[in-house]
Amino acid sequence: MPLTQYRTTLTQFLIEERRRYPEASGDFNGLILNVALACKSIARATAFGALGGVLGNAGGAGGTINVQGETQKNLDIMSNDAFLHVTEWGGQLAGMVSEEMEDPYQIPHPFPKGKYLLVFDPLDGSSNIDVNVSVGSIFSILRAPDGVQSVSEKDFLQPGVQQLAAGYAIYGPATMLVLTVGNGVNGFTLDPNLGEFILTHPSLQIPPETNEFAINASNSRFWEEPIKRYVNECMAGKTGMRDKDFNMRWIASMVAEAHRILMRGGVFMYPRDYKDPDKPGRLRLLYEANPIGFIMEQAGGKASTGRQSIMAVQPTSLHQRIGLIFGSRNEVERIESYHNAPQKDNLPNPLFNERSLFRGSN
Ligand code: AHG
Ligand code: MN
Ligand code: MN
């Protein structure tokens, strides 16, 4: 396809962004372009599917187990290696953290060390890979402490507000890279002939209103009261206090849910719940919640724990899990208000049954 209507490549976009910072060295752009190359290589590996001989669990039938206690897919490991080896050489990074590695990754000799940290989920939704459902990669770029030689956990424990850039790639019918460098959100579609990401979705904005929500409803018995209340009200549809019908979606690939929400609005919830007292939520703060949160907020949406902005949370460990709610601003604010409201006890509470109380406030 000739470059006519769409002709801004990712490289051109980054160079034009950089002109706003005449003192910039180009390292930041170099790093993002290397991440984009890693994503392109993962896109190719996933596109071959069974033909590539890369499906299935790592290390045979039962699979290897990562630090999360989750079975690793072959493509989890290959995608992790792609991120490491396509970015480690460039002199931009002081170290990396990945879902698939327990400890921070040190930039190996002889590569020079740089001033950024890269945090990533190399393959998100990987339980879907064997059934040919969209998966993706998520990344976040932070600044490394000055002069750090060997990175340690504490260097990465930065709240999401300190992210310099965040993005994801989605390997769907088309491969897309969605990126924020803190100046809005832009979407690039991979031209498979050129091997270039082309700007197709400039300045993305999430509609503030929606009638679509996404949650794994099989966990409903473990939900806290505010989430039960919100979902019940959505399910009541036109006959309830929301006065409109809702659709529900669950892909089990957060990247794919985030992308749908970015394109047409919606709200995603993987809230804190009572399922496992050792896991306050399913998703990981540093390489899932924070980068998606940054993108949502830069697109006019919101991302929250239900109690506070995700990006305000001070991380305490690399693989920390957290309750995550994101998407259309009005819905996220409504869910936050339910968390802030006095909690329902076992006694009937007329406040929460008051159909008219919230009518017209959506
Ligand atoms: P990952 O594949 O990186 O471990 O992440 C999977 C996540 C996320 O993508 C998705 O929203 C969620 O796990 C799915 O959870 P359920 O298995 O409870 O549906
Ligand atoms: Mn993930
Ligand atoms: Mn993953």
mmCIF file of C-alpha atoms and ligand atoms in Angstrom:
data_model
loop_
_atom_site.group_PDB
_atom_site.id
_atom_site.type_symbol
_atom_site.label_atom_id
_atom_site.label_comp_id
_atom_site.label_asym_id
_atom_site.label_seq_id
_atom_site.Cartn_x
_atom_site.Cartn_y
_atom_site.Cartn_z
ATOM 1 C CA MET A 1 0.000 0.000 0.000
ATOM 2 C CA PRO A 2 1.563 3.379 -0.974
ATOM 3 C CA LEU A 3 2.033 5.858 1.851
ATOM 4 C CA THR A 4 -0.623 8.376 0.915
ATOM 5 C CA GLN A 5 -3.323 9.077 3.475
ATOM 6 C CA TYR A 6 -1.267 7.720 6.363
ATOM 7 C CA ARG A 7 2.368 8.625 6.082
ATOM 8 C CA THR A 8 3.739 9.575 9.489
ATOM 9 C CA THR A 9 5.978 6.751 10.624
ATOM 10 C CA LEU A 10 6.743 6.140 14.285
ATOM 11 C CA THR A 11 10.280 7.424 13.640
ATOM 12 C CA GLN A 12 9.005 10.655 12.105
ATOM 13 C CA PHE A 13 6.528 11.092 14.950
ATOM 14 C CA LEU A 14 9.261 10.669 17.566
ATOM 15 C CA ILE A 15 11.646 13.036 15.812
ATOM 16 C CA GLU A 16 8.930 15.675 15.586
ATOM 17 C CA GLU A 17 8.125 15.196 19.297
ATOM 18 C CA ARG A 18 11.801 15.551 20.123
ATOM 19 C CA ARG A 19 11.981 18.936 18.437
ATOM 20 C CA ARG A 20 10.112 20.224 21.462
ATOM 21 C CA TYR A 21 13.192 19.311 23.544
ATOM 22 C CA PRO A 22 16.206 20.703 21.682
ATOM 23 C CA GLU A 23 18.561 19.459 24.410
ATOM 24 C CA ALA A 24 17.411 15.825 24.086
ATOM 25 C CA SER A 25 20.111 13.316 23.162
ATOM 26 C CA GLY A 26 17.930 10.992 21.125
ATOM 27 C CA ASP A 27 18.327 8.153 23.646
ATOM 28 C CA PHE A 28 14.656 8.234 24.576
ATOM 29 C CA ASN A 29 13.598 7.898 20.939
ATOM 30 C CA GLY A 30 16.197 5.206 20.340
ATOM 31 C CA LEU A 31 14.805 3.224 23.231
ATOM 32 C CA ILE A 32 11.207 3.511 22.031
ATOM 33 C CA LEU A 33 12.231 2.449 18.533
ATOM 34 C CA ASN A 34 14.020 -0.585 19.957
ATOM 35 C CA VAL A 35 10.925 -1.491 21.990
ATOM 36 C CA ALA A 36 8.873 -1.117 18.812
ATOM 37 C CA LEU A 37 11.269 -3.496 17.038
ATOM 38 C CA ALA A 38 10.869 -6.036 19.845
ATOM 39 C CA CYS A 39 7.102 -5.748 19.416
ATOM 40 C CA LYS A 40 7.391 -6.263 15.661
ATOM 41 C CA SER A 41 9.377 -9.436 16.201
ATOM 42 C CA ILE A 42 6.770 -10.701 18.702
ATOM 43 C CA ALA A 43 4.028 -9.811 16.210
ATOM 44 C CA ARG A 44 5.729 -12.004 13.593
ATOM 45 C CA ALA A 45 6.215 -14.897 16.026
ATOM 46 C CA THR A 46 2.569 -14.837 17.110
ATOM 47 C CA ALA A 47 1.321 -14.460 13.516
ATOM 48 C CA PHE A 48 2.799 -17.810 12.498
ATOM 49 C CA GLY A 49 0.742 -19.548 15.180
ATOM 50 C CA ALA A 50 1.044 -23.329 15.141
ATOM 51 C CA LEU A 51 3.177 -23.124 11.960
ATOM 52 C CA GLY A 52 5.930 -21.443 13.923
ATOM 53 C CA GLY A 53 6.093 -24.329 16.388
ATOM 54 C CA VAL A 54 5.996 -21.824 19.225
ATOM 55 C CA LEU A 55 2.645 -22.489 20.856
ATOM 56 C CA GLY A 56 2.204 -24.407 24.105
ATOM 57 C CA ASN A 57 3.851 -24.370 27.483
ATOM 58 C CA ALA A 58 7.526 -23.658 28.025
ATOM 59 C CA GLY A 59 9.619 -26.696 28.870
ATOM 60 C CA GLY A 60 6.993 -29.250 27.835
ATOM 61 C CA ALA A 61 3.624 -30.452 29.110
ATOM 62 C CA GLY A 62 3.332 -28.952 32.599
ATOM 63 C CA GLY A 63 5.280 -25.827 31.699
ATOM 64 C CA THR A 64 7.770 -23.829 33.727
ATOM 65 C CA ILE A 65 6.447 -21.564 36.476
ATOM 66 C CA ASN A 66 7.346 -17.887 36.692
ATOM 67 C CA VAL A 67 7.723 -15.708 39.798
ATOM 68 C CA GLN A 68 3.975 -15.109 39.693
ATOM 69 C CA GLY A 69 3.345 -18.825 40.209
ATOM 70 C CA GLU A 70 1.906 -18.933 36.687
ATOM 71 C CA THR A 71 2.657 -21.373 33.899
ATOM 72 C CA GLN A 72 4.941 -19.860 31.279
ATOM 73 C CA LYS A 73 4.144 -20.251 27.622
ATOM 74 C CA ASN A 74 6.923 -20.661 25.068
ATOM 75 C CA LEU A 75 5.903 -17.297 23.694
ATOM 76 C CA ASP A 76 6.162 -15.685 27.146
ATOM 77 C CA ILE A 77 9.839 -16.662 27.196
ATOM 78 C CA MET A 78 10.506 -15.776 23.573
ATOM 79 C CA SER A 79 8.824 -12.395 23.976
ATOM 80 C CA ASN A 80 10.813 -11.725 27.132
ATOM 81 C CA ASP A 81 14.043 -12.547 25.287
ATOM 82 C CA ALA A 82 13.007 -10.263 22.430
ATOM 83 C CA PHE A 83 12.540 -7.322 24.786
ATOM 84 C CA LEU A 84 15.844 -7.967 26.551
ATOM 85 C CA HIS A 85 18.044 -8.491 23.545
ATOM 86 C CA VAL A 86 16.575 -5.883 21.212
ATOM 87 C CA THR A 87 16.946 -3.159 23.870
ATOM 88 C CA GLU A 88 19.957 -4.051 26.059
ATOM 89 C CA TRP A 89 22.675 -2.981 23.609
ATOM 90 C CA GLY A 90 21.548 0.590 22.952
ATOM 91 C CA GLY A 91 23.176 2.451 25.842
ATOM 92 C CA GLN A 92 19.846 3.938 26.912
ATOM 93 C CA LEU A 93 19.037 1.568 29.770
ATOM 94 C CA ALA A 94 20.343 1.102 33.288
ATOM 95 C CA GLY A 95 18.242 -2.033 33.804
ATOM 96 C CA MET A 96 14.921 -3.742 33.210
ATOM 97 C CA VAL A 97 12.130 -5.475 35.069
ATOM 98 C CA SER A 98 9.848 -8.041 33.460
ATOM 99 C CA GLU A 99 6.876 -10.098 34.549
ATOM 100 C CA GLU A 100 8.885 -13.168 33.591
ATOM 101 C CA MET A 101 11.980 -12.428 35.711
ATOM 102 C CA GLU A 102 12.081 -12.431 39.480
ATOM 103 C CA ASP A 103 14.883 -9.886 39.821
ATOM 104 C CA PRO A 104 15.898 -6.790 37.878
ATOM 105 C CA TYR A 105 17.898 -7.459 34.723
ATOM 106 C CA GLN A 106 21.362 -5.893 34.645
ATOM 107 C CA ILE A 107 22.672 -4.547 31.363
ATOM 108 C CA PRO A 108 25.392 -7.062 30.459
ATOM 109 C CA HIS A 109 29.001 -6.254 29.631
ATOM 110 C CA PRO A 110 30.123 -4.801 27.195
ATOM 111 C CA PHE A 111 27.013 -2.686 26.600
ATOM 112 C CA PRO A 112 27.013 0.875 27.966
ATOM 113 C CA LYS A 113 24.523 1.804 30.652
ATOM 114 C CA GLY A 114 22.042 4.622 30.229
ATOM 115 C CA LYS A 115 19.632 6.790 32.129
ATOM 116 C CA TYR A 116 16.338 4.934 31.671
ATOM 117 C CA LEU A 117 14.614 1.910 33.168
ATOM 118 C CA LEU A 118 12.358 -0.337 31.106
ATOM 119 C CA VAL A 119 9.548 -2.272 32.790
ATOM 120 C CA PHE A 120 7.430 -4.669 30.749
ATOM 121 C CA ASP A 121 4.921 -7.466 30.454
ATOM 122 C CA PRO A 122 6.339 -9.171 27.363
ATOM 123 C CA LEU A 123 3.149 -11.044 26.506
ATOM 124 C CA ASP A 124 -0.115 -10.069 28.123
ATOM 125 C CA GLY A 125 -3.073 -12.433 27.884
ATOM 126 C CA SER A 126 -0.756 -15.307 27.080
ATOM 127 C CA SER A 127 -3.294 -17.874 28.281
ATOM 128 C CA ASN A 128 -5.097 -16.916 25.043
ATOM 129 C CA ILE A 129 -2.211 -17.623 22.717
ATOM 130 C CA ASP A 130 -3.070 -21.252 22.008
ATOM 131 C CA VAL A 131 -6.649 -20.335 21.075
ATOM 132 C CA ASN A 132 -5.659 -17.554 18.669
ATOM 133 C CA VAL A 133 -7.182 -14.675 20.605
ATOM 134 C CA SER A 134 -5.477 -11.254 20.630
ATOM 135 C CA VAL A 135 -2.517 -10.832 22.961
ATOM 136 C CA GLY A 136 -0.147 -7.919 23.473
ATOM 137 C CA SER A 137 2.940 -6.441 25.148
ATOM 138 C CA ILE A 138 2.934 -3.636 27.711
ATOM 139 C CA PHE A 139 5.835 -1.344 28.630
ATOM 140 C CA SER A 140 6.721 1.610 30.802
ATOM 141 C CA ILE A 141 9.805 3.827 30.785
ATOM 142 C CA LEU A 142 11.110 5.388 34.001
ATOM 143 C CA ARG A 143 14.149 7.488 34.770
ATOM 144 C CA ALA A 144 16.999 5.659 36.497
ATOM 145 C CA PRO A 145 18.568 7.206 39.589
ATOM 146 C CA ASP A 146 21.585 9.326 38.633
ATOM 147 C CA GLY A 147 24.783 7.381 38.100
ATOM 148 C CA VAL A 148 23.336 3.977 39.044
ATOM 149 C CA GLN A 149 25.657 1.156 37.960
ATOM 150 C CA SER A 150 23.879 -1.942 39.138
ATOM 151 C CA VAL A 151 20.100 -1.609 39.441
ATOM 152 C CA SER A 152 18.180 -2.931 42.421
ATOM 153 C CA GLU A 153 14.511 -3.314 43.294
ATOM 154 C CA LYS A 154 14.200 0.089 44.941
ATOM 155 C CA ASP A 155 15.209 1.893 41.742
ATOM 156 C CA PHE A 156 12.033 0.624 40.082
ATOM 157 C CA LEU A 157 9.631 1.349 42.947
ATOM 158 C CA GLN A 158 8.426 4.628 41.472
ATOM 159 C CA PRO A 159 4.786 5.672 41.411
ATOM 160 C CA GLY A 160 3.140 5.734 37.992
ATOM 161 C CA VAL A 161 3.096 9.543 37.881
ATOM 162 C CA GLN A 162 6.850 9.361 37.309
ATOM 163 C CA GLN A 163 6.536 7.387 34.065
ATOM 164 C CA LEU A 164 8.147 9.125 31.099
ATOM 165 C CA ALA A 165 6.449 6.987 28.487
ATOM 166 C CA ALA A 166 4.163 3.991 28.360
ATOM 167 C CA GLY A 167 2.623 1.916 25.654
ATOM 168 C CA TYR A 168 1.356 -1.364 24.467
ATOM 169 C CA ALA A 169 1.388 -3.388 21.290
ATOM 170 C CA ILE A 170 -1.652 -5.442 20.406
ATOM 171 C CA TYR A 171 -1.245 -8.479 18.186
ATOM 172 C CA GLY A 172 -4.751 -8.687 16.767
ATOM 173 C CA PRO A 173 -6.104 -8.808 13.218
ATOM 174 C CA ALA A 174 -3.782 -5.830 12.757
ATOM 175 C CA THR A 175 -0.753 -5.154 14.944
ATOM 176 C CA MET A 176 -0.887 -1.764 16.612
ATOM 177 C CA LEU A 177 1.410 0.189 18.883
ATOM 178 C CA VAL A 178 -0.273 2.667 21.221
ATOM 179 C CA LEU A 179 2.055 5.131 22.855
ATOM 180 C CA THR A 180 2.107 8.054 25.246
ATOM 181 C CA VAL A 181 5.156 10.172 25.915
ATOM 182 C CA GLY A 182 3.085 12.335 28.254
ATOM 183 C CA ASN A 183 1.566 14.457 25.501
ATOM 184 C CA GLY A 184 -1.638 12.586 24.615
ATOM 185 C CA VAL A 185 -2.006 9.106 23.171
ATOM 186 C CA ASN A 186 -1.260 8.089 19.610
ATOM 187 C CA GLY A 187 -1.959 4.807 17.830
ATOM 188 C CA PHE A 188 0.233 3.351 15.082
ATOM 189 C CA THR A 189 -0.709 0.447 12.837
ATOM 190 C CA LEU A 190 1.995 -1.901 11.592
ATOM 191 C CA ASP A 191 2.255 -1.878 7.802
ATOM 192 C CA PRO A 192 3.282 -5.507 7.308
ATOM 193 C CA ASN A 193 4.821 -4.770 3.908
ATOM 194 C CA LEU A 194 7.052 -1.957 5.102
ATOM 195 C CA GLY A 195 7.572 -3.296 8.621
ATOM 196 C CA GLU A 196 6.847 0.234 9.849
ATOM 197 C CA PHE A 197 4.412 1.510 12.435
ATOM 198 C CA ILE A 198 2.336 4.236 10.760
ATOM 199 C CA LEU A 199 0.351 6.856 12.682
ATOM 200 C CA THR A 200 -3.292 5.954 12.055
ATOM 201 C CA HIS A 201 -4.967 7.028 15.323
ATOM 202 C CA PRO A 202 -3.648 10.448 16.394
ATOM 203 C CA SER A 203 -4.694 12.087 19.691
ATOM 204 C CA LEU A 204 -6.941 9.319 20.990
ATOM 205 C CA GLN A 205 -9.679 10.329 23.420
ATOM 206 C CA ILE A 206 -11.872 7.946 25.423
ATOM 207 C CA PRO A 207 -15.573 8.826 25.404
ATOM 208 C CA PRO A 208 -16.488 9.750 28.995
ATOM 209 C CA GLU A 209 -19.822 7.899 28.810
ATOM 210 C CA THR A 210 -20.281 4.238 28.028
ATOM 211 C CA ASN A 211 -22.645 1.315 28.335
ATOM 212 C CA GLU A 212 -20.013 -1.399 28.219
ATOM 213 C CA PHE A 213 -18.190 -2.972 31.152
ATOM 214 C CA ALA A 214 -15.628 -5.775 31.433
ATOM 215 C CA ILE A 215 -15.110 -7.959 34.469
ATOM 216 C CA ASN A 216 -14.475 -11.640 35.161
ATOM 217 C CA ALA A 217 -17.905 -12.324 36.651
ATOM 218 C CA SER A 218 -16.902 -15.804 37.829
ATOM 219 C CA ASN A 219 -15.167 -14.003 40.710
ATOM 220 C CA SER A 220 -18.353 -12.225 41.811
ATOM 221 C CA ARG A 221 -18.616 -14.058 45.108
ATOM 222 C CA PHE A 222 -15.201 -12.636 46.090
ATOM 223 C CA TRP A 223 -15.962 -9.022 45.162
ATOM 224 C CA GLU A 224 -16.132 -6.209 47.652
ATOM 225 C CA GLU A 225 -19.440 -4.446 48.148
ATOM 226 C CA PRO A 226 -18.808 -1.382 45.912
ATOM 227 C CA ILE A 227 -18.056 -3.588 42.893
ATOM 228 C CA LYS A 228 -21.077 -5.799 43.550
ATOM 229 C CA ARG A 229 -23.200 -2.690 43.727
ATOM 230 C CA TYR A 230 -21.810 -1.213 40.490
ATOM 231 C CA VAL A 231 -22.153 -4.438 38.498
ATOM 232 C CA ASN A 232 -25.646 -5.120 39.856
ATOM 233 C CA GLU A 233 -26.721 -1.675 38.763
ATOM 234 C CA CYS A 234 -25.294 -2.245 35.273
ATOM 235 C CA MET A 235 -27.013 -5.622 35.063
ATOM 236 C CA ALA A 236 -30.334 -4.099 36.095
ATOM 237 C CA GLY A 237 -30.107 -2.058 32.899
ATOM 238 C CA LYS A 238 -33.137 -0.037 31.883
ATOM 239 C CA THR A 239 -35.139 -1.408 34.805
ATOM 240 C CA GLY A 240 -32.603 -0.136 37.374
ATOM 241 C CA MET A 241 -31.269 3.174 38.589
ATOM 242 C CA ARG A 242 -28.901 3.536 35.609
ATOM 243 C CA ASP A 243 -31.871 3.649 33.294
ATOM 244 C CA LYS A 244 -29.956 2.137 30.362
ATOM 245 C CA ASP A 245 -28.906 -1.309 29.227
ATOM 246 C CA PHE A 246 -25.251 -2.368 29.400
ATOM 247 C CA ASN A 247 -23.151 -4.856 27.464
ATOM 248 C CA MET A 248 -20.531 -7.012 29.152
ATOM 249 C CA ARG A 249 -17.228 -8.143 27.601
ATOM 250 C CA TRP A 250 -14.386 -10.325 28.877
ATOM 251 C CA ILE A 251 -11.461 -11.220 26.616
ATOM 252 C CA ALA A 252 -8.989 -12.167 29.370
ATOM 253 C CA SER A 253 -6.311 -10.138 27.557
ATOM 254 C CA MET A 254 -6.100 -6.821 29.357
ATOM 255 C CA VAL A 255 -4.352 -5.220 26.392
ATOM 256 C CA ALA A 256 -7.268 -6.133 24.149
ATOM 257 C CA GLU A 257 -9.765 -4.755 26.674
ATOM 258 C CA ALA A 258 -7.736 -1.558 27.060
ATOM 259 C CA HIS A 259 -7.620 -1.166 23.311
ATOM 260 C CA ARG A 260 -11.370 -1.605 22.905
ATOM 261 C CA ILE A 261 -11.951 0.938 25.644
ATOM 262 C CA LEU A 262 -9.556 3.397 24.045
ATOM 263 C CA MET A 263 -11.367 3.023 20.729
ATOM 264 C CA ARG A 264 -14.974 3.217 21.848
ATOM 265 C CA GLY A 265 -15.187 3.680 25.611
ATOM 266 C CA GLY A 266 -16.010 1.248 28.386
ATOM 267 C CA VAL A 267 -14.820 0.334 31.820
ATOM 268 C CA PHE A 268 -12.514 -2.526 32.854
ATOM 269 C CA MET A 269 -12.420 -3.924 36.367
ATOM 270 C CA TYR A 270 -10.077 -6.435 37.916
ATOM 271 C CA PRO A 271 -10.730 -5.191 41.428
ATOM 272 C CA ARG A 272 -9.214 -6.137 44.718
ATOM 273 C CA ASP A 273 -11.187 -9.119 45.981
ATOM 274 C CA TYR A 274 -11.274 -11.791 48.676
ATOM 275 C CA LYS A 275 -10.249 -14.696 46.432
ATOM 276 C CA ASP A 276 -6.734 -15.095 47.743
ATOM 277 C CA PRO A 277 -5.615 -13.097 50.793
ATOM 278 C CA ASP A 278 -2.036 -13.123 49.463
ATOM 279 C CA LYS A 279 -3.096 -11.436 46.215
ATOM 280 C CA PRO A 280 -4.795 -8.064 46.550
ATOM 281 C CA GLY A 281 -5.904 -8.118 42.920
ATOM 282 C CA ARG A 282 -4.832 -10.019 39.832
ATOM 283 C CA LEU A 283 -2.864 -7.526 37.811
ATOM 284 C CA ARG A 284 0.603 -6.191 38.488
ATOM 285 C CA LEU A 285 1.185 -2.555 39.369
ATOM 286 C CA LEU A 286 4.489 -1.790 37.671
ATOM 287 C CA TYR A 287 4.102 -3.356 34.239
ATOM 288 C CA GLU A 288 0.352 -3.699 33.779
ATOM 289 C CA ALA A 289 -1.610 -1.167 35.863
ATOM 290 C CA ASN A 290 0.728 1.831 35.660
ATOM 291 C CA PRO A 291 1.389 1.880 31.908
ATOM 292 C CA ILE A 292 -2.267 1.247 31.068
ATOM 293 C CA GLY A 293 -3.210 3.864 33.668
ATOM 294 C CA PHE A 294 -0.896 6.435 32.063
ATOM 295 C CA ILE A 295 -2.426 5.774 28.644
ATOM 296 C CA MET A 296 -5.984 5.998 29.987
ATOM 297 C CA GLU A 297 -5.355 9.298 31.747
ATOM 298 C CA GLN A 298 -3.531 10.773 28.768
ATOM 299 C CA ALA A 299 -6.581 9.876 26.647
ATOM 300 C CA GLY A 300 -8.975 11.627 29.007
ATOM 301 C CA GLY A 301 -10.029 8.477 30.858
ATOM 302 C CA LYS A 302 -9.157 7.392 34.394
ATOM 303 C CA ALA A 303 -7.393 4.524 36.157
ATOM 304 C CA SER A 304 -7.954 3.795 39.815
ATOM 305 C CA THR A 305 -7.711 1.218 42.544
ATOM 306 C CA GLY A 306 -11.262 2.241 43.435
ATOM 307 C CA ARG A 307 -9.822 4.230 46.310
ATOM 308 C CA GLN A 308 -7.117 6.295 44.665
ATOM 309 C CA SER A 309 -5.529 6.982 41.316
ATOM 310 C CA ILE A 310 -3.409 4.001 40.245
ATOM 311 C CA MET A 311 -0.535 6.272 39.357
ATOM 312 C CA ALA A 312 -0.457 7.735 42.875
ATOM 313 C CA VAL A 313 0.262 4.358 44.480
ATOM 314 C CA GLN A 314 3.749 4.020 45.945
ATOM 315 C CA PRO A 315 4.952 0.553 44.837
ATOM 316 C CA THR A 316 6.432 -1.706 47.504
ATOM 317 C CA SER A 317 7.667 -4.626 45.396
ATOM 318 C CA LEU A 318 8.455 -5.403 41.781
ATOM 319 C CA HIS A 319 5.667 -7.876 41.143
ATOM 320 C CA GLN A 320 3.095 -6.319 43.458
ATOM 321 C CA ARG A 321 -0.521 -6.963 42.490
ATOM 322 C CA ILE A 322 -3.270 -4.408 42.772
ATOM 323 C CA GLY A 323 -6.967 -3.878 42.127
ATOM 324 C CA LEU A 324 -7.379 -2.040 38.824
ATOM 325 C CA ILE A 325 -10.314 -0.150 37.349
ATOM 326 C CA PHE A 326 -9.911 1.941 34.223
ATOM 327 C CA GLY A 327 -11.706 3.452 31.264
ATOM 328 C CA SER A 328 -14.390 6.049 30.648
ATOM 329 C CA ARG A 329 -13.992 8.827 33.168
ATOM 330 C CA ASN A 330 -17.581 9.079 34.413
ATOM 331 C CA GLU A 331 -17.811 5.351 35.112
ATOM 332 C CA VAL A 332 -14.491 5.173 36.950
ATOM 333 C CA GLU A 333 -15.525 8.165 39.057
ATOM 334 C CA ARG A 334 -18.834 6.501 39.841
ATOM 335 C CA ILE A 335 -17.044 3.332 40.969
ATOM 336 C CA GLU A 336 -14.682 5.427 43.092
ATOM 337 C CA SER A 337 -17.650 7.161 44.695
ATOM 338 C CA TYR A 338 -19.092 3.756 45.615
ATOM 339 C CA HIS A 339 -15.811 2.859 47.306
ATOM 340 C CA ASN A 340 -15.879 6.143 49.201
ATOM 341 C CA ALA A 341 -19.525 5.788 50.238
ATOM 342 C CA PRO A 342 -20.344 4.233 53.627
ATOM 343 C CA GLN A 343 -20.153 0.473 53.128
ATOM 344 C CA LYS A 344 -23.301 -1.614 53.101
ATOM 345 C CA ASP A 345 -23.630 -3.973 56.066
ATOM 346 C CA ASN A 346 -25.942 -6.910 56.475
ATOM 347 C CA LEU A 347 -28.825 -4.724 57.525
ATOM 348 C CA PRO A 348 -31.041 -3.298 54.816
ATOM 349 C CA ASN A 349 -29.739 0.169 54.091
ATOM 350 C CA PRO A 350 -32.303 2.416 52.423
ATOM 351 C CA LEU A 351 -29.534 4.544 50.913
ATOM 352 C CA PHE A 352 -28.468 1.798 48.527
ATOM 353 C CA ASN A 353 -31.991 0.831 47.551
ATOM 354 C CA GLU A 354 -32.957 4.359 46.733
ATOM 355 C CA ARG A 355 -33.596 4.141 43.046
ATOM 356 C CA SER A 356 -34.119 7.832 42.617
ATOM 357 C CA LEU A 357 -31.043 8.908 44.590
ATOM 358 C CA PHE A 358 -28.588 8.444 41.744
ATOM 359 C CA ARG A 359 -30.981 8.845 38.865
ATOM 360 C CA GLY A 360 -29.730 11.419 36.431
ATOM 361 C CA SER A 361 -26.288 11.527 38.006
ATOM 362 C CA ASN A 362 -24.588 9.317 35.396
HETATM 363 P P1 AHG B 1 -0.568 -12.340 31.734
HETATM 364 O O1 AHG B 1 -0.922 -13.176 30.540
HETATM 365 O O2 AHG B 1 0.494 -11.317 31.419
HETATM 366 O O3 AHG B 1 -0.241 -13.140 32.957
HETATM 367 O O4 AHG B 1 -1.822 -11.414 32.104
HETATM 368 C C1 AHG B 1 -3.116 -11.942 32.074
HETATM 369 C C2 AHG B 1 -4.031 -11.017 32.778
HETATM 370 C C3 AHG B 1 -4.758 -10.031 31.909
HETATM 371 O O5 AHG B 1 -4.345 -9.898 30.622
HETATM 372 C C4 AHG B 1 -6.184 -10.484 31.938
HETATM 373 O O6 AHG B 1 -7.028 -9.381 32.000
HETATM 374 C C5 AHG B 1 -6.273 -11.340 33.151
HETATM 375 O O7 AHG B 1 -4.986 -11.781 33.442
HETATM 376 C C6 AHG B 1 -7.171 -12.517 32.918
HETATM 377 O O8 AHG B 1 -7.557 -13.011 34.127
HETATM 378 P P2 AHG B 1 -8.583 -14.264 34.268
HETATM 379 O O9 AHG B 1 -7.757 -15.462 33.987
HETATM 380 O O10 AHG B 1 -9.086 -14.165 35.676
HETATM 381 O O11 AHG B 1 -9.702 -14.081 33.263
HETATM 382 MN MN MN B 2 -0.251 -9.448 31.707
HETATM 383 MN MN MN B 3 2.463 -11.644 30.564
#
